[in-house]
Amino acid sequence: MTGNGQASGKPWQAVALTLFPQMFPGSLGQSLAGQSLAGQALSEARWALESVDIRAFASDKHRTVDDSPCGGGAGMVMRADVVDLAICATQQKTGDLPLVYMTPRGRPLTQSRVRALAEGPGVIVLCGRYEGVDQRVLDAHGVEEISIGDYVLSGGEVAALVLFDACVRLLPGVMGSDVSGDEESFEQGLLEYPLYTRPAEWQGRKVPDVLMSGHHKNIRAWRREQAEAATKDRRPDLWTEYALGPVDKDKT
Ligand code: ADE
């Protein structure tokens, strides 16, 4: 059984703690037919999104949320006391939800972490700006630090939207077909095989014969070969893990 909305009667709950609440739901709110799975699901209340303005928890008259880094260096750091108030107020409303902070210093986001979050009741995502957040508030709350890739964004908001999108499309009733989920990139530890549709020939380029053969066993074998070749070529890290075979997690 999943821990998300379908079981409890509550929608999967996404919360963004941010200095830019107007960035949400952003593209995830587009709900005109066929435009966005997440937007459609939001309008159907399969999930709910709240953005919390961190600046509302600043106490001085200038509503200060940042200060210069201890030890020197460029830019500004988000203050522990202000972020703490935002986290505590949010947790009081939502109850127990995983709390994550989007940062290039975090562990890489994986499909298996996405799946686990989607199976739970939701997630609170702290979005950093400036140089980042005072480490003490992250440590005090045991925040999980997550990166969406080895590049630096101007803030955590776009990364939070990425995380929400990846989770929401896995919620029951959102993606339409569970079969397409099993075959997509990462679900088997491999990149997905290449896709084709009609016409059978376009600008002199043909759809591979096997895909037009109707021979399901051969099609499956061809797709597996293609998935393995792409993974080997593009993602040697994934290939090594795949080639090692399933790891018994109890023994590691
Ligand atoms: N904030 C800025 N860059 C980021 C990244 N690569 N991943 C997650 N959050 C970020």
mmCIF file of C-alpha atoms and ligand atoms in Angstrom:
data_model
loop_
_atom_site.group_PDB
_atom_site.id
_atom_site.type_symbol
_atom_site.label_atom_id
_atom_site.label_comp_id
_atom_site.label_asym_id
_atom_site.label_seq_id
_atom_site.Cartn_x
_atom_site.Cartn_y
_atom_site.Cartn_z
ATOM 1 C CA MET A 1 0.000 0.000 0.000
ATOM 2 C CA THR A 2 1.274 3.508 -0.689
ATOM 3 C CA GLY A 3 1.458 6.138 2.017
ATOM 4 C CA ASN A 4 0.146 8.851 -0.252
ATOM 5 C CA GLY A 5 -3.225 10.472 -0.643
ATOM 6 C CA GLN A 6 -5.148 7.567 -2.100
ATOM 7 C CA ALA A 7 -4.781 5.542 1.087
ATOM 8 C CA SER A 8 -5.226 8.323 3.647
ATOM 9 C CA GLY A 9 -7.832 10.287 1.686
ATOM 10 C CA LYS A 10 -5.447 13.260 1.671
ATOM 11 C CA PRO A 11 -3.678 14.474 -1.461
ATOM 12 C CA TRP A 12 0.106 14.117 -1.652
ATOM 13 C CA GLN A 13 1.384 17.314 -0.032
ATOM 14 C CA ALA A 14 4.168 19.404 -1.572
ATOM 15 C CA VAL A 15 5.420 22.435 0.353
ATOM 16 C CA ALA A 16 8.059 24.889 -0.875
ATOM 17 C CA LEU A 17 9.809 27.152 1.636
ATOM 18 C CA THR A 18 11.081 29.983 -0.519
ATOM 19 C CA LEU A 19 11.910 33.680 -0.834
ATOM 20 C CA PHE A 20 10.075 33.588 -4.195
ATOM 21 C CA PRO A 21 6.650 32.042 -3.520
ATOM 22 C CA GLN A 22 5.377 33.407 -6.842
ATOM 23 C CA MET A 23 7.607 30.868 -8.646
ATOM 24 C CA PHE A 24 5.105 28.127 -7.597
ATOM 25 C CA PRO A 25 3.290 26.230 -9.029
ATOM 26 C CA GLY A 26 4.933 27.657 -12.172
ATOM 27 C CA SER A 27 4.842 25.166 -15.017
ATOM 28 C CA LEU A 28 3.340 22.542 -12.688
ATOM 29 C CA GLY A 29 0.107 24.564 -12.579
ATOM 30 C CA GLN A 30 -0.585 24.347 -16.325
ATOM 31 C CA SER A 31 -3.722 22.240 -16.504
ATOM 32 C CA LEU A 32 -5.237 22.800 -19.944
ATOM 33 C CA ALA A 33 -5.902 19.441 -21.634
ATOM 34 C CA GLY A 34 -2.723 17.531 -22.292
ATOM 35 C CA GLN A 35 -0.378 20.378 -21.277
ATOM 36 C CA SER A 36 0.995 18.956 -18.065
ATOM 37 C CA LEU A 37 0.384 15.791 -16.084
ATOM 38 C CA ALA A 38 1.219 17.606 -12.877
ATOM 39 C CA GLY A 39 -1.132 20.512 -13.638
ATOM 40 C CA GLN A 40 -3.997 18.192 -14.455
ATOM 41 C CA ALA A 41 -3.343 16.227 -11.263
ATOM 42 C CA LEU A 42 -3.175 19.450 -9.232
ATOM 43 C CA SER A 43 -6.569 20.532 -10.546
ATOM 44 C CA GLU A 44 -7.926 17.062 -9.709
ATOM 45 C CA ALA A 45 -6.533 17.424 -6.139
ATOM 46 C CA ARG A 46 -4.346 14.302 -6.465
ATOM 47 C CA TRP A 47 -1.676 16.494 -4.937
ATOM 48 C CA ALA A 48 -1.602 19.873 -3.216
ATOM 49 C CA LEU A 49 1.060 22.564 -3.322
ATOM 50 C CA GLU A 50 1.694 25.287 -0.792
ATOM 51 C CA SER A 51 4.453 27.864 -0.963
ATOM 52 C CA VAL A 52 5.612 29.472 2.255
ATOM 53 C CA ASP A 53 7.323 32.860 2.101
ATOM 54 C CA ILE A 54 10.430 32.637 4.276
ATOM 55 C CA ARG A 55 10.651 36.439 4.451
ATOM 56 C CA ALA A 56 7.382 36.498 6.421
ATOM 57 C CA PHE A 57 9.387 35.022 9.343
ATOM 58 C CA ALA A 58 11.975 37.820 9.470
ATOM 59 C CA SER A 59 11.541 39.907 12.593
ATOM 60 C CA ASP A 60 13.300 43.220 11.951
ATOM 61 C CA LYS A 61 11.699 46.150 10.209
ATOM 62 C CA HIS A 62 13.720 45.568 7.033
ATOM 63 C CA ARG A 63 12.621 41.903 6.944
ATOM 64 C CA THR A 64 16.254 40.755 6.726
ATOM 65 C CA VAL A 65 16.710 37.088 5.788
ATOM 66 C CA ASP A 66 20.455 36.957 5.071
ATOM 67 C CA ASP A 67 23.845 38.061 6.357
ATOM 68 C CA SER A 68 27.459 37.888 5.203
ATOM 69 C CA PRO A 69 29.311 34.561 5.449
ATOM 70 C CA CYS A 70 31.355 33.956 8.602
ATOM 71 C CA GLY A 71 35.000 33.619 7.607
ATOM 72 C CA GLY A 72 34.527 35.951 4.650
ATOM 73 C CA GLY A 73 33.836 35.274 0.992
ATOM 74 C CA ALA A 74 31.394 36.385 -1.645
ATOM 75 C CA GLY A 75 27.649 36.822 -1.326
ATOM 76 C CA MET A 76 25.221 36.298 1.503
ATOM 77 C CA VAL A 77 23.949 33.379 3.595
ATOM 78 C CA MET A 78 20.338 32.728 4.633
ATOM 79 C CA ARG A 79 19.977 33.109 8.404
ATOM 80 C CA ALA A 80 19.411 30.052 10.600
ATOM 81 C CA ASP A 81 16.893 31.776 12.903
ATOM 82 C CA VAL A 82 14.612 32.955 10.084
ATOM 83 C CA VAL A 83 14.703 29.628 8.232
ATOM 84 C CA ASP A 84 14.090 27.778 11.509
ATOM 85 C CA LEU A 85 10.909 29.766 12.182
ATOM 86 C CA ALA A 86 9.666 29.006 8.660
ATOM 87 C CA ILE A 87 10.379 25.282 9.084
ATOM 88 C CA CYS A 88 8.756 25.052 12.535
ATOM 89 C CA ALA A 89 5.613 26.939 11.481
ATOM 90 C CA THR A 90 5.281 24.719 8.405
ATOM 91 C CA GLN A 91 5.801 21.462 10.314
ATOM 92 C CA GLN A 92 3.208 22.504 12.854
ATOM 93 C CA LYS A 93 0.676 22.749 10.020
ATOM 94 C CA THR A 94 1.666 19.720 7.964
ATOM 95 C CA GLY A 95 2.728 17.235 10.641
ATOM 96 C CA ASP A 96 5.494 14.776 9.888
ATOM 97 C CA LEU A 97 6.758 15.117 6.296
ATOM 98 C CA PRO A 98 10.278 14.510 4.972
ATOM 99 C CA LEU A 99 12.248 17.763 4.901
ATOM 100 C CA VAL A 100 14.734 18.305 2.091
ATOM 101 C CA TYR A 101 17.020 21.149 1.036
ATOM 102 C CA MET A 102 17.884 21.561 -2.653
ATOM 103 C CA THR A 103 21.598 22.292 -3.049
ATOM 104 C CA PRO A 104 24.406 21.345 -5.434
ATOM 105 C CA ARG A 105 26.174 20.051 -2.264
ATOM 106 C CA GLY A 106 23.481 17.400 -1.819
ATOM 107 C CA ARG A 107 23.351 13.712 -2.737
ATOM 108 C CA PRO A 108 22.257 13.268 -6.360
ATOM 109 C CA LEU A 109 18.506 12.833 -6.820
ATOM 110 C CA THR A 110 17.668 9.333 -8.066
ATOM 111 C CA GLN A 111 14.532 7.704 -9.401
ATOM 112 C CA SER A 112 14.472 5.402 -6.382
ATOM 113 C CA ARG A 113 14.490 8.384 -3.970
ATOM 114 C CA VAL A 114 11.741 9.985 -6.076
ATOM 115 C CA ARG A 115 9.706 6.767 -5.871
ATOM 116 C CA ALA A 116 10.095 6.577 -2.098
ATOM 117 C CA LEU A 117 8.992 10.203 -1.669
ATOM 118 C CA ALA A 118 6.016 9.684 -4.004
ATOM 119 C CA GLU A 119 4.936 6.676 -1.919
ATOM 120 C CA GLY A 120 4.946 8.782 1.247
ATOM 121 C CA PRO A 121 2.566 11.549 2.349
ATOM 122 C CA GLY A 122 4.503 14.372 0.631
ATOM 123 C CA VAL A 123 7.592 16.519 1.098
ATOM 124 C CA ILE A 124 8.680 19.906 2.431
ATOM 125 C CA VAL A 125 11.380 21.464 0.247
ATOM 126 C CA LEU A 126 13.599 24.277 1.462
ATOM 127 C CA CYS A 127 14.820 26.412 -1.430
ATOM 128 C CA GLY A 128 18.091 28.276 -0.961
ATOM 129 C CA ARG A 129 19.041 31.634 -2.493
ATOM 130 C CA TYR A 130 22.253 33.652 -2.369
ATOM 131 C CA GLU A 131 25.202 31.421 -1.436
ATOM 132 C CA GLY A 132 23.005 29.034 0.568
ATOM 133 C CA VAL A 133 21.619 28.407 4.051
ATOM 134 C CA ASP A 134 23.411 28.480 7.431
ATOM 135 C CA GLN A 135 24.436 24.836 8.032
ATOM 136 C CA ARG A 136 23.293 24.905 11.673
ATOM 137 C CA VAL A 137 19.598 25.015 10.803
ATOM 138 C CA LEU A 138 20.047 22.112 8.368
ATOM 139 C CA ASP A 139 21.835 20.086 11.066
ATOM 140 C CA ALA A 140 19.321 21.018 13.769
ATOM 141 C CA HIS A 141 16.415 19.693 11.670
ATOM 142 C CA GLY A 142 18.288 16.723 10.180
ATOM 143 C CA VAL A 143 17.497 18.057 6.704
ATOM 144 C CA GLU A 144 18.262 15.771 3.724
ATOM 145 C CA GLU A 145 20.365 17.666 1.159
ATOM 146 C CA ILE A 146 19.580 16.830 -2.484
ATOM 147 C CA SER A 147 21.203 17.949 -5.760
ATOM 148 C CA ILE A 148 19.564 17.676 -9.170
ATOM 149 C CA GLY A 149 22.890 17.710 -11.005
ATOM 150 C CA ASP A 150 26.457 18.916 -11.176
ATOM 151 C CA TYR A 151 25.748 22.512 -12.118
ATOM 152 C CA VAL A 152 24.724 25.557 -10.114
ATOM 153 C CA LEU A 153 21.278 27.118 -10.419
ATOM 154 C CA SER A 154 20.526 30.607 -9.154
ATOM 155 C CA GLY A 155 18.304 29.161 -6.436
ATOM 156 C CA GLY A 156 16.602 25.992 -5.243
ATOM 157 C CA GLU A 157 13.139 26.823 -6.635
ATOM 158 C CA VAL A 158 13.652 25.304 -10.098
ATOM 159 C CA ALA A 159 15.232 22.249 -8.440
ATOM 160 C CA ALA A 160 12.171 21.956 -6.161
ATOM 161 C CA LEU A 161 9.884 22.084 -9.221
ATOM 162 C CA VAL A 162 11.949 19.281 -10.753
ATOM 163 C CA LEU A 163 11.554 17.178 -7.601
ATOM 164 C CA PHE A 164 7.790 17.816 -7.380
ATOM 165 C CA ASP A 165 7.310 16.969 -11.071
ATOM 166 C CA ALA A 166 9.269 13.715 -10.774
ATOM 167 C CA CYS A 167 7.216 12.648 -7.719
ATOM 168 C CA VAL A 168 3.783 13.732 -8.901
ATOM 169 C CA ARG A 169 3.899 11.816 -12.186
ATOM 170 C CA LEU A 170 4.285 8.615 -10.120
ATOM 171 C CA LEU A 171 1.172 9.212 -8.014
ATOM 172 C CA PRO A 172 -1.668 6.763 -8.650
ATOM 173 C CA GLY A 173 -3.845 7.845 -11.557
ATOM 174 C CA VAL A 174 -1.452 10.542 -12.794
ATOM 175 C CA MET A 175 0.642 8.912 -15.487
ATOM 176 C CA GLY A 176 -2.105 6.918 -17.153
ATOM 177 C CA SER A 177 -0.198 3.699 -17.747
ATOM 178 C CA ASP A 178 1.959 1.830 -15.238
ATOM 179 C CA VAL A 179 3.512 -0.214 -18.052
ATOM 180 C CA SER A 180 5.173 2.834 -19.583
ATOM 181 C CA GLY A 181 6.593 3.574 -16.129
ATOM 182 C CA ASP A 182 8.314 0.197 -15.848
ATOM 183 C CA GLU A 183 10.061 0.623 -19.177
ATOM 184 C CA GLU A 184 11.317 4.173 -18.833
ATOM 185 C CA SER A 185 14.843 5.318 -18.089
ATOM 186 C CA PHE A 186 16.294 4.240 -14.717
ATOM 187 C CA GLU A 187 13.449 1.892 -13.741
ATOM 188 C CA GLN A 188 15.605 -1.143 -14.605
ATOM 189 C CA GLY A 189 18.929 0.591 -13.979
ATOM 190 C CA LEU A 190 19.241 1.339 -17.710
ATOM 191 C CA LEU A 191 18.544 4.325 -19.955
ATOM 192 C CA GLU A 192 15.451 3.875 -22.094
ATOM 193 C CA TYR A 193 15.614 2.427 -25.633
ATOM 194 C CA PRO A 194 15.046 4.845 -28.559
ATOM 195 C CA LEU A 195 11.469 5.580 -29.656
ATOM 196 C CA TYR A 196 9.924 5.849 -33.130
ATOM 197 C CA THR A 197 6.489 6.554 -34.542
ATOM 198 C CA ARG A 198 4.966 6.830 -38.030
ATOM 199 C CA PRO A 199 5.702 7.512 -40.815
ATOM 200 C CA ALA A 200 7.792 4.351 -41.366
ATOM 201 C CA GLU A 201 10.211 6.422 -43.431
ATOM 202 C CA TRP A 202 11.029 10.111 -42.895
ATOM 203 C CA GLN A 203 13.627 12.053 -44.889
ATOM 204 C CA GLY A 204 15.165 8.740 -45.982
ATOM 205 C CA ARG A 205 15.433 7.474 -42.395
ATOM 206 C CA LYS A 206 13.589 4.231 -41.686
ATOM 207 C CA VAL A 207 12.080 2.942 -38.490
ATOM 208 C CA PRO A 208 14.141 -0.182 -37.587
ATOM 209 C CA ASP A 209 12.542 -3.205 -39.327
ATOM 210 C CA VAL A 210 12.188 -5.188 -36.125
ATOM 211 C CA LEU A 211 9.770 -2.574 -34.720
ATOM 212 C CA MET A 212 7.491 -3.042 -37.747
ATOM 213 C CA SER A 213 7.719 -6.863 -37.600
ATOM 214 C CA GLY A 214 5.060 -7.466 -34.984
ATOM 215 C CA HIS A 215 7.410 -10.027 -33.405
ATOM 216 C CA HIS A 216 7.148 -9.142 -29.732
ATOM 217 C CA LYS A 217 9.973 -11.317 -28.477
ATOM 218 C CA ASN A 218 12.414 -9.856 -31.017
ATOM 219 C CA ILE A 219 11.204 -6.351 -30.254
ATOM 220 C CA ARG A 220 11.838 -6.887 -26.538
ATOM 221 C CA ALA A 221 15.322 -8.245 -27.230
ATOM 222 C CA TRP A 222 16.167 -5.350 -29.583
ATOM 223 C CA ARG A 223 14.983 -2.785 -27.067
ATOM 224 C CA ARG A 224 17.050 -4.383 -24.303
ATOM 225 C CA GLU A 225 20.169 -4.327 -26.551
ATOM 226 C CA GLN A 226 19.579 -0.686 -27.407
ATOM 227 C CA ALA A 227 19.037 0.251 -23.761
ATOM 228 C CA GLU A 228 22.233 -1.541 -22.757
ATOM 229 C CA ALA A 229 24.279 0.033 -25.579
ATOM 230 C CA ALA A 230 23.088 3.564 -24.728
ATOM 231 C CA THR A 231 23.762 3.051 -21.025
ATOM 232 C CA LYS A 232 27.247 1.677 -21.667
ATOM 233 C CA ASP A 233 28.106 4.576 -23.986
ATOM 234 C CA ARG A 234 26.500 7.479 -22.127
ATOM 235 C CA ARG A 235 26.450 6.448 -18.492
ATOM 236 C CA PRO A 236 29.368 4.207 -17.572
ATOM 237 C CA ASP A 237 28.482 4.810 -13.904
ATOM 238 C CA LEU A 238 25.014 3.268 -14.349
ATOM 239 C CA TRP A 239 26.419 0.530 -16.575
ATOM 240 C CA THR A 240 28.914 -0.621 -13.952
ATOM 241 C CA GLU A 241 26.147 -0.874 -11.369
ATOM 242 C CA TYR A 242 23.840 -2.697 -13.786
ATOM 243 C CA ALA A 243 26.577 -5.120 -14.859
ATOM 244 C CA LEU A 244 27.263 -6.003 -11.216
ATOM 245 C CA GLY A 245 23.687 -7.228 -10.958
ATOM 246 C CA PRO A 246 21.252 -6.712 -8.087
ATOM 247 C CA VAL A 247 22.984 -5.940 -4.801
ATOM 248 C CA ASP A 248 21.682 -7.598 -1.657
ATOM 249 C CA LYS A 249 21.168 -4.455 0.427
ATOM 250 C CA ASP A 250 21.131 -6.508 3.673
ATOM 251 C CA LYS A 251 24.716 -7.552 3.015
ATOM 252 C CA THR A 252 26.129 -4.074 2.351
HETATM 253 N N1 ADE B 1 20.410 24.906 -6.113
HETATM 254 C C1 ADE B 1 21.321 25.446 -6.918
HETATM 255 N N2 ADE B 1 21.865 24.526 -7.722
HETATM 256 C C2 ADE B 1 21.257 23.351 -7.421
HETATM 257 C C3 ADE B 1 21.391 22.033 -7.902
HETATM 258 N N3 ADE B 1 22.245 21.700 -8.856
HETATM 259 N N4 ADE B 1 20.614 21.081 -7.343
HETATM 260 C C4 ADE B 1 19.760 21.383 -6.358
HETATM 261 N N5 ADE B 1 19.598 22.622 -5.867
HETATM 262 C C5 ADE B 1 20.342 23.598 -6.389
#
